[in-house]
Amino acid sequence: MILDDLSLKPATESSTVVELLRYWAAVAPDRLAYKFLAEGETEAGSLTYRELDLQAQVIAAHLQCRCNPGDRVLLIYPSGLEFITAFLGCLYAGVLAVPAYLSRQNNHLSRLEAIATSTQATLALTTNALVGTLQQRVITNPNLAFLQWLTTDHLPSDRA
């Protein structure tokens, strides 16, 4: 990920991440916020501040319908912009984001179970491409059957 070099400065130095993103979305909405480089070289997507703010608001609105402020939410994403928007959506909604990196090893479910149990997360955010595989693995594990799933890559934006 590359964060765009910002020549403008926000009004206050003690702003939160949410306040800063809202500021940049208002001041420079069409300016590049993030660019994802697959394998560190090939551009695989980008987001302006307006797009980032809107996607974070959409995710936050869906989270606020399912969670209370302070709840913990698992983030299960491959490398990419979806993780950034989900993380910021959690901040917007006032829930605690718990990144759970996808491991290719067989211990993935036991690690996921340990993270979910220790954080008391009951909701997991992921992509449409991953949710089916994850749910099939989790359904065979009674210690993870309580997890609810929300895919964030194609949410309708009318709730933002």
Coordinates of N, CA, C and O in Angstrom, one line a residue:
M1 N 0.8 -1.2 0.0 CA 0.0 0.0 0.0 C 0.9 1.2 0.0 O 1.9 1.3 0.7
I2 N 0.5 2.2 -0.7 CA 1.2 3.5 -0.7 C 0.2 4.6 -0.3 O -0.8 4.7 -0.9
L3 N 0.5 5.3 0.7 CA -0.3 6.4 1.2 C 0.2 7.6 0.4 O 1.4 7.9 0.4
D4 N -0.7 8.3 -0.2 CA -0.3 9.5 -1.0 C 0.4 10.5 -0.2 O 0.0 10.8 1.0
D5 N 1.4 11.2 -0.7 CA 2.1 12.3 0.0 C 1.1 13.5 0.1 O 0.6 13.9 -1.0
L6 N 0.9 14.0 1.2 CA -0.1 15.0 1.4 C 0.6 16.3 1.7 O 1.4 16.5 2.7
S7 N 0.4 17.3 0.8 CA 1.0 18.6 1.0 C 0.1 19.5 1.9 O 0.6 20.5 2.4
L8 N -1.2 19.2 1.9 CA -2.1 20.0 2.8 C -2.1 19.4 4.2 O -1.9 18.2 4.4
K9 N -2.3 20.3 5.1 CA -2.3 19.8 6.5 C -3.7 20.0 7.2 O -4.3 21.1 6.9
P10 N -4.2 19.1 8.0 CA -5.5 19.3 8.6 C -5.4 20.4 9.6 O -4.3 20.8 10.1
A11 N -6.5 20.9 10.1 CA -6.6 22.1 11.0 C -6.0 21.8 12.3 O -5.4 22.7 12.9
T12 N -6.2 20.6 12.8 CA -5.6 20.2 14.2 C -4.6 19.1 14.1 O -4.7 18.3 13.2
E13 N -3.7 19.1 15.0 CA -2.7 18.0 15.0 C -3.2 16.8 15.8 O -2.5 15.8 15.8
S14 N -4.2 17.0 16.6 CA -4.6 15.9 17.5 C -5.9 15.2 17.0 O -6.7 14.7 17.7
S15 N -6.0 15.1 15.7 CA -7.2 14.5 15.1 C -7.1 13.0 15.1 O -6.0 12.4 15.1
T16 N -8.3 12.3 15.1 CA -8.3 10.9 15.1 C -8.2 10.5 13.6 O -8.3 11.3 12.7
V17 N -8.0 9.2 13.4 CA -8.0 8.7 12.0 C -9.3 9.0 11.3 O -9.3 9.4 10.1
V18 N -10.4 8.8 11.9 CA -11.7 9.1 11.3 C -11.8 10.5 11.0 O -12.2 10.9 9.9
E19 N -11.4 11.4 11.9 CA -11.5 12.9 11.6 C -10.6 13.2 10.4 O -11.0 14.1 9.6
L20 N -9.4 12.6 10.4 CA -8.5 12.9 9.3 C -9.0 12.5 7.9 O -9.0 13.2 6.9
L21 N -9.6 11.3 7.9 CA -10.2 10.8 6.6 C -11.4 11.7 6.2 O -11.5 12.0 5.0
R22 N -12.2 12.0 7.1 CA -13.3 12.9 6.8 C -12.8 14.3 6.3 O -13.4 14.8 5.4
Y23 N -11.8 14.8 6.9 CA -11.2 16.0 6.5 C -10.7 15.9 5.0 O -11.0 16.8 4.2
W24 N -9.9 14.9 4.8 CA -9.3 14.8 3.4 C -10.4 14.5 2.4 O -10.3 14.9 1.2
A25 N -11.5 13.8 2.8 CA -12.6 13.5 1.8 C -13.3 14.8 1.5 O -13.8 15.0 0.4
A26 N -13.3 15.8 2.4 CA -13.9 17.1 2.2 C -13.0 18.0 1.4 O -13.5 18.7 0.5
V27 N -11.7 18.0 1.8 CA -10.8 19.0 1.2 C -10.2 18.5 -0.2 O -10.1 19.4 -1.1
A28 N -10.0 17.3 -0.3 CA -9.4 16.7 -1.6 C -10.0 15.4 -1.9 O -9.4 14.4 -2.0
P29 N -11.3 15.4 -2.2 CA -12.1 14.2 -2.4 C -11.5 13.3 -3.6 O -11.6 12.1 -3.5
D30 N -11.0 13.9 -4.6 CA -10.6 13.2 -5.8 C -9.1 12.8 -5.8 O -8.5 12.3 -6.7
R31 N -8.4 13.2 -4.7 CA -7.0 12.9 -4.6 C -6.8 11.4 -4.2 O -7.5 10.9 -3.4
L32 N -5.7 10.8 -4.7 CA -5.4 9.5 -4.4 C -5.1 9.3 -2.9 O -4.2 10.0 -2.4
A33 N -5.8 8.4 -2.3 CA -5.5 8.0 -0.9 C -4.6 6.8 -0.7 O -3.6 6.8 0.0
Y34 N -5.0 5.7 -1.4 CA -4.3 4.5 -1.4 C -4.2 3.9 -2.8 O -5.1 4.0 -3.6
K35 N -3.0 3.3 -3.0 CA -2.8 2.5 -4.2 C -2.3 1.1 -3.8 O -1.3 1.1 -3.0
F36 N -2.9 0.0 -4.2 CA -2.4 -1.3 -3.8 C -1.5 -1.8 -4.9 O -1.9 -1.8 -6.1
L37 N -0.3 -2.2 -4.5 CA 0.6 -2.8 -5.5 C 0.8 -4.3 -5.2 O 1.3 -4.7 -4.2
A38 N 0.2 -5.1 -6.1 CA 0.3 -6.6 -6.0 C 1.8 -7.0 -6.1 O 2.5 -6.5 -7.0
E39 N 2.2 -7.8 -5.3 CA 3.6 -8.2 -5.3 C 4.6 -7.1 -5.1 O 5.8 -7.1 -5.5
G40 N 4.1 -5.9 -4.6 CA 4.9 -4.7 -4.4 C 5.2 -4.0 -5.7 O 6.0 -3.0 -5.6
E41 N 4.7 -4.4 -6.8 CA 5.1 -3.8 -8.1 C 3.9 -3.4 -9.0 O 3.9 -2.3 -9.6
T42 N 2.9 -4.2 -9.2 CA 1.9 -4.1 -10.1 C 0.7 -3.4 -9.5 O 0.1 -4.0 -8.5
E43 N 0.2 -2.3 -10.0 CA -0.9 -1.6 -9.5 C -2.2 -2.5 -9.7 O -2.5 -2.9 -10.8
A44 N -2.9 -2.8 -8.5 CA -4.0 -3.7 -8.6 C -5.3 -3.0 -8.1 O -6.3 -3.6 -7.8
G45 N -5.2 -1.7 -7.9 CA -6.4 -0.9 -7.4 C -6.0 0.3 -6.7 O -4.8 0.4 -6.2
S46 N -6.9 1.2 -6.6 CA -6.6 2.5 -5.9 C -7.9 3.1 -5.4 O -9.0 2.7 -5.9
L47 N -7.8 3.9 -4.4 CA -9.0 4.6 -3.8 C -8.7 6.1 -3.6 O -7.6 6.4 -3.1
T48 N -9.6 6.9 -4.0 CA -9.5 8.3 -3.7 C -10.1 8.5 -2.2 O -10.7 7.6 -1.7
Y49 N -9.9 9.7 -1.7 CA -10.4 10.0 -0.4 C -11.9 9.9 -0.3 O -12.5 9.4 0.6
R50 N -12.6 10.3 -1.4 CA -14.0 10.2 -1.4 C -14.5 8.8 -1.4 O -15.4 8.4 -0.7
E51 N -13.8 7.9 -2.3 CA -14.2 6.5 -2.3 C -13.9 5.8 -1.0 O -14.7 5.0 -0.6
L52 N -12.8 6.1 -0.4 CA -12.4 5.5 0.8 C -13.4 5.9 1.9 O -13.9 5.0 2.7
D53 N -13.8 7.2 2.0 CA -14.7 7.6 3.0 C -16.1 7.0 2.8 O -16.7 6.5 3.8
L54 N -16.5 6.9 1.6 CA -17.8 6.3 1.3 C -17.9 4.9 1.6 O -18.8 4.4 2.3
Q55 N -16.9 4.1 1.2 CA -16.8 2.7 1.5 C -16.8 2.4 3.0 O -17.4 1.5 3.5
A56 N -16.0 3.2 3.7 CA -15.9 3.1 5.2 C -17.2 3.4 5.8 O -17.7 2.7 6.8
Q57 N -17.9 4.4 5.3 CA -19.3 4.7 5.9 C -20.3 3.6 5.6 O -21.1 3.3 6.5
V58 N -20.2 3.0 4.4 CA -21.1 1.9 4.1 C -20.9 0.7 5.0 O -21.9 0.2 5.6
I59 N -19.7 0.4 5.2 CA -19.3 -0.7 6.1 C -19.8 -0.4 7.5 O -20.4 -1.2 8.2
A60 N -19.5 0.8 8.0 CA -19.9 1.3 9.3 C -21.4 1.2 9.5 O -21.8 0.7 10.6
A61 N -22.2 1.6 8.5 CA -23.6 1.5 8.7 C -24.1 0.1 8.9 O -25.0 -0.2 9.7
H62 N -23.5 -0.8 8.1 CA -23.9 -2.3 8.3 C -23.4 -2.8 9.6 O -24.2 -3.6 10.2
L63 N -22.3 -2.4 10.1 CA -21.8 -2.8 11.4 C -22.7 -2.3 12.5 O -23.0 -3.0 13.5
Q64 N -23.1 -1.1 12.4 CA -24.0 -0.5 13.4 C -25.3 -1.2 13.6 O -25.9 -1.2 14.6
C65 N -25.7 -1.8 12.5 CA -27.0 -2.6 12.5 C -26.8 -4.0 13.2 O -27.7 -4.6 13.7
R66 N -25.5 -4.4 13.3 CA -25.2 -5.8 13.8 C -24.5 -5.8 15.1 O -24.4 -6.8 15.8
C67 N -23.8 -4.6 15.4 CA -22.9 -4.6 16.6 C -23.2 -3.4 17.5 O -23.9 -2.4 17.1
N68 N -22.7 -3.5 18.7 CA -22.7 -2.3 19.6 C -21.3 -1.7 19.6 O -20.3 -2.4 19.4
P69 N -21.2 -0.4 19.9 CA -19.9 0.2 20.1 C -19.0 -0.6 21.0 O -19.5 -1.1 22.1
G70 N -17.8 -0.9 20.7 CA -16.9 -1.6 21.5 C -16.8 -3.1 21.2 O -15.9 -3.8 21.7
D71 N -17.8 -3.6 20.5 CA -17.7 -5.0 20.1 C -16.5 -5.3 19.2 O -16.0 -4.4 18.6
R72 N -16.1 -6.5 19.2 CA -14.9 -6.9 18.4 C -15.4 -7.6 17.2 O -16.3 -8.5 17.2
V73 N -14.7 -7.3 16.1 CA -15.1 -7.8 14.8 C -13.8 -8.4 14.1 O -12.8 -7.7 14.0
L74 N -13.9 -9.6 13.6 CA -12.7 -10.2 12.9 C -12.7 -9.7 11.5 O -13.7 -9.5 10.8
L75 N -11.5 -9.4 11.0 CA -11.2 -9.0 9.7 C -10.4 -10.1 9.0 O -9.2 -10.3 9.3
I76 N -11.0 -10.8 8.1 CA -10.4 -11.9 7.4 C -10.3 -11.6 5.9 O -11.3 -11.8 5.2
Y77 N -9.2 -11.0 5.5 CA -9.0 -10.5 4.1 C -7.7 -10.9 3.6 O -6.7 -11.0 4.3
P78 N -7.6 -11.1 2.3 CA -6.3 -11.2 1.6 C -5.7 -9.8 1.6 O -6.4 -8.8 1.9
S79 N -4.4 -9.7 1.2 CA -3.8 -8.3 1.0 C -4.6 -7.6 0.0 O -5.0 -8.1 -1.0
G80 N -4.9 -6.3 0.3 CA -5.6 -5.5 -0.7 C -6.4 -4.3 0.0 O -6.3 -4.1 1.2
L81 N -7.1 -3.6 -0.8 CA -7.8 -2.4 -0.4 C -9.0 -2.8 0.5 O -9.4 -2.0 1.3
E82 N -9.6 -4.0 0.3 CA -10.7 -4.4 1.1 C -10.4 -4.3 2.6 O -11.3 -4.0 3.4
F83 N -9.2 -4.7 3.0 CA -8.8 -4.7 4.4 C -8.9 -3.3 4.9 O -9.4 -3.0 6.0
I84 N -8.3 -2.3 4.1 CA -8.3 -0.9 4.5 C -9.7 -0.4 4.7 O -9.9 0.3 5.8
T85 N -10.6 -0.6 3.8 CA -11.9 -0.1 3.9 C -12.7 -0.7 5.1 O -13.4 0.0 5.8
A86 N -12.4 -2.0 5.3 CA -13.1 -2.7 6.5 C -12.5 -2.1 7.8 O -13.3 -1.9 8.7
F87 N -11.2 -2.0 7.9 CA -10.6 -1.4 9.1 C -11.2 -0.1 9.4 O -11.6 0.2 10.5
L88 N -11.2 0.8 8.4 CA -11.7 2.2 8.6 C -13.2 2.1 8.9 O -13.7 2.9 9.7
G89 N -14.0 1.2 8.3 CA -15.4 1.1 8.6 C -15.6 0.7 10.1 O -16.5 1.2 10.7
C90 N -14.7 -0.1 10.6 CA -14.8 -0.5 12.0 C -14.6 0.8 12.9 O -15.3 1.0 13.9
L91 N -13.6 1.6 12.5 CA -13.3 2.8 13.3 C -14.5 3.7 13.2 O -14.9 4.3 14.2
Y92 N -15.1 3.9 12.0 CA -16.3 4.7 11.9 C -17.4 4.2 12.8 O -18.2 5.0 13.3
A93 N -17.6 2.9 12.9 CA -18.7 2.3 13.6 C -18.4 2.3 15.1 O -19.3 2.0 15.9
G94 N -17.2 2.5 15.5 CA -16.8 2.4 16.9 C -16.7 1.0 17.4 O -16.8 0.7 18.6
V95 N -16.4 0.0 16.5 CA -16.1 -1.3 16.9 C -14.6 -1.6 16.8 O -13.9 -0.9 16.1
L96 N -14.2 -2.6 17.5 CA -12.7 -2.9 17.5 C -12.4 -3.9 16.4 O -12.9 -5.0 16.4
A97 N -11.5 -3.5 15.5 CA -11.1 -4.4 14.4 C -10.1 -5.4 14.9 O -9.1 -5.0 15.5
V98 N -10.3 -6.7 14.6 CA -9.3 -7.7 15.0 C -8.8 -8.4 13.7 O -9.5 -9.3 13.2
P99 N -7.7 -7.9 13.2 CA -7.2 -8.6 11.9 C -6.8 -10.0 12.2 O -6.2 -10.4 13.2
A100 N -7.2 -10.9 11.3 CA -7.0 -12.3 11.4 C -6.4 -12.8 10.0 O -7.2 -13.1 9.1
Y101 N -5.2 -12.7 9.8 CA -4.5 -13.0 8.5 C -4.8 -14.4 8.1 O -4.8 -15.3 8.9
L102 N -5.1 -14.6 6.8 CA -5.3 -16.0 6.3 C -4.0 -16.7 6.2 O -3.2 -16.3 5.4
S103 N -4.0 -17.8 6.9 CA -2.8 -18.7 6.8 C -3.1 -19.8 5.8 O -4.2 -20.3 5.7
R104 N -2.1 -20.2 5.1 CA -2.2 -21.3 4.1 C -1.9 -22.7 4.8 O -2.1 -23.7 4.2
Q105 N -1.5 -22.6 6.1 CA -1.2 -23.8 6.8 C -2.5 -24.4 7.4 O -3.5 -23.8 7.5
N106 N -2.4 -25.7 7.8 CA -3.5 -26.4 8.3 C -4.0 -25.9 9.7 O -5.1 -26.1 10.1
N107 N -3.1 -25.1 10.4 CA -3.5 -24.6 11.7 C -4.4 -23.3 11.6 O -4.6 -22.7 12.6
H108 N -4.8 -23.0 10.4 CA -5.6 -21.8 10.3 C -6.8 -21.7 11.2 O -7.1 -20.8 11.9
L109 N -7.6 -22.8 11.2 CA -8.8 -22.8 12.0 C -8.5 -22.8 13.5 O -9.2 -22.1 14.2
S110 N -7.5 -23.5 14.0 CA -7.2 -23.4 15.4 C -6.7 -22.0 15.8 O -7.1 -21.5 16.8
R111 N -6.0 -21.3 14.9 CA -5.6 -20.0 15.1 C -6.8 -19.0 15.1 O -6.9 -18.2 16.0
L112 N -7.6 -19.2 14.1 CA -8.8 -18.4 14.0 C -9.7 -18.6 15.3 O -10.3 -17.6 15.8
E113 N -9.9 -19.9 15.7 CA -10.6 -20.2 16.9 C -10.0 -19.5 18.1 O -10.8 -18.9 18.9
A114 N -8.7 -19.5 18.3 CA -8.1 -18.8 19.4 C -8.3 -17.3 19.4 O -8.6 -16.7 20.4
I115 N -8.2 -16.7 18.2 CA -8.4 -15.3 18.1 C -9.9 -14.9 18.4 O -10.1 -14.0 19.2
A116 N -10.8 -15.7 17.8 CA -12.2 -15.4 18.0 C -12.6 -15.6 19.5 O -13.3 -14.8 20.1
T117 N -12.1 -16.6 20.1 CA -12.4 -16.9 21.5 C -11.8 -15.8 22.4 O -12.5 -15.3 23.3
S118 N -10.5 -15.5 22.2 CA -9.9 -14.6 23.2 C -10.4 -13.2 23.0 O -10.4 -12.4 24.0
T119 N -10.9 -12.8 21.8 CA -11.4 -11.4 21.6 C -12.9 -11.4 21.8 O -13.5 -10.3 21.9
Q120 N -13.6 -12.5 21.9 CA -15.0 -12.6 22.0 C -15.7 -12.0 20.8 O -16.8 -11.5 20.9
A121 N -15.1 -12.1 19.6 CA -15.7 -11.6 18.4 C -16.9 -12.5 18.0 O -16.7 -13.8 18.1
T122 N -18.0 -12.0 17.5 CA -19.1 -12.8 17.1 C -19.4 -12.5 15.6 O -20.2 -13.2 15.0
L123 N -18.7 -11.6 15.0 CA -18.9 -11.2 13.6 C -17.6 -11.2 12.9 O -16.6 -10.7 13.5
A124 N -17.6 -11.7 11.7 CA -16.3 -11.7 10.9 C -16.6 -11.0 9.5 O -17.7 -11.3 8.9
L125 N -15.8 -10.1 9.1 CA -15.9 -9.5 7.8 C -14.9 -10.1 6.9 O -13.8 -10.4 7.2
T126 N -15.3 -10.3 5.6 CA -14.5 -10.9 4.6 C -15.0 -10.5 3.2 O -15.9 -9.6 3.1
T127 N -14.5 -11.1 2.2 CA -14.9 -10.9 0.8 C -15.9 -12.0 0.3 O -15.9 -13.1 0.9
N128 N -16.6 -11.7 -0.7 CA -17.4 -12.7 -1.4 C -16.6 -13.9 -1.8 O -17.1 -15.0 -1.7
A129 N -15.4 -13.7 -2.3 CA -14.6 -14.8 -2.8 C -14.2 -15.7 -1.7 O -13.9 -16.9 -1.9
L130 N -14.1 -15.2 -0.5 CA -13.6 -16.1 0.7 C -14.7 -16.6 1.5 O -14.5 -17.7 2.2
V131 N -15.8 -16.0 1.6 CA -16.8 -16.4 2.6 C -17.3 -17.8 2.5 O -17.4 -18.5 3.5
G132 N -17.5 -18.3 1.3 CA -17.9 -19.7 1.1 C -17.0 -20.7 1.7 O -17.3 -21.6 2.5
T133 N -15.7 -20.6 1.3 CA -14.7 -21.5 1.8 C -14.5 -21.4 3.4 O -14.4 -22.4 4.1
L134 N -14.5 -20.2 3.9 CA -14.4 -20.0 5.3 C -15.6 -20.6 6.1 O -15.4 -21.2 7.1
Q135 N -16.8 -20.3 5.6 CA -18.0 -20.9 6.3 C -18.0 -22.4 6.3 O -18.3 -23.0 7.3
Q136 N -17.5 -23.0 5.2 CA -17.5 -24.5 5.1 C -16.5 -25.0 6.1 O -16.7 -26.0 6.8
R137 N -15.4 -24.3 6.3 CA -14.4 -24.8 7.3 C -14.9 -24.6 8.7 O -14.7 -25.4 9.5
V138 N -15.5 -23.5 8.9 CA -15.9 -23.1 10.3 C -17.1 -23.9 10.7 O -17.2 -24.3 11.9
I139 N -18.0 -24.3 9.8 CA -19.2 -25.1 10.2 C -18.8 -26.4 10.8 O -19.6 -27.0 11.6
T140 N -17.7 -27.0 10.4 CA -17.2 -28.2 11.0 C -16.6 -28.1 12.3 O -16.3 -29.1 13.0
N141 N -16.4 -26.8 12.8 CA -15.8 -26.6 14.0 C -16.8 -26.0 15.0 O -17.2 -24.8 14.8
P142 N -17.3 -26.7 15.9 CA -18.4 -26.2 16.8 C -18.0 -25.0 17.6 O -18.8 -24.2 18.1
N143 N -16.7 -24.8 17.8 CA -16.2 -23.7 18.6 C -16.2 -22.4 17.8 O -16.0 -21.3 18.4
L144 N -16.5 -22.5 16.5 CA -16.6 -21.3 15.6 C -17.9 -21.1 15.0 O -18.2 -20.2 14.2
A145 N -18.9 -22.0 15.3 CA -20.2 -22.0 14.7 C -21.0 -20.7 15.1 O -21.9 -20.4 14.4
F146 N -20.6 -20.0 16.1 CA -21.3 -18.8 16.6 C -21.0 -17.6 15.7 O -21.7 -16.6 15.7
L147 N -19.9 -17.7 14.8 CA -19.5 -16.5 14.0 C -20.6 -16.2 13.0 O -21.1 -17.1 12.3
Q148 N -20.9 -15.0 12.9 CA -21.8 -14.4 11.8 C -20.8 -13.8 10.8 O -19.7 -13.4 11.1
W149 N -21.3 -13.8 9.5 CA -20.4 -13.3 8.4 C -21.0 -12.1 7.7 O -22.2 -12.1 7.5
L150 N -20.2 -11.2 7.3 CA -20.6 -10.1 6.5 C -19.5 -9.9 5.4 O -18.3 -9.6 5.8
T151 N -19.9 -10.0 4.2 CA -19.0 -9.7 3.1 C -19.1 -8.2 2.8 O -20.2 -7.6 2.7
T152 N -18.0 -7.5 2.6 CA -18.0 -6.1 2.5 C -17.6 -5.6 1.1 O -17.7 -4.3 0.9
D153 N -17.3 -6.4 0.2 CA -16.9 -5.9 -1.1 C -18.0 -5.5 -2.1 O -17.7 -4.9 -3.1
H154 N -19.2 -5.9 -1.8 CA -20.3 -5.5 -2.7 C -21.6 -5.0 -1.9 O -22.7 -5.3 -2.2
L155 N -21.3 -4.2 -0.8 CA -22.5 -3.7 0.0 C -23.1 -2.6 -0.7 O -22.4 -1.7 -1.3
P156 N -24.4 -2.5 -0.7 CA -25.1 -1.3 -1.3 C -24.7 0.0 -0.6 O -24.7 0.0 0.6
S157 N -24.5 1.0 -1.3 CA -24.0 2.3 -0.7 C -25.2 3.2 -0.2 O -24.9 4.3 0.3
D158 N -26.4 2.8 -0.3 CA -27.5 3.6 0.1 C -27.6 3.8 1.6 O -28.3 4.7 2.1
R159 N -26.9 3.0 2.4 CA -26.9 3.1 3.8 C -25.8 4.0 4.4 O -25.8 4.3 5.6
A160 N -24.9 4.5 3.6 CA -23.8 5.3 4.1 C -24.3 6.6 4.7 O -25.3 7.2 4.3

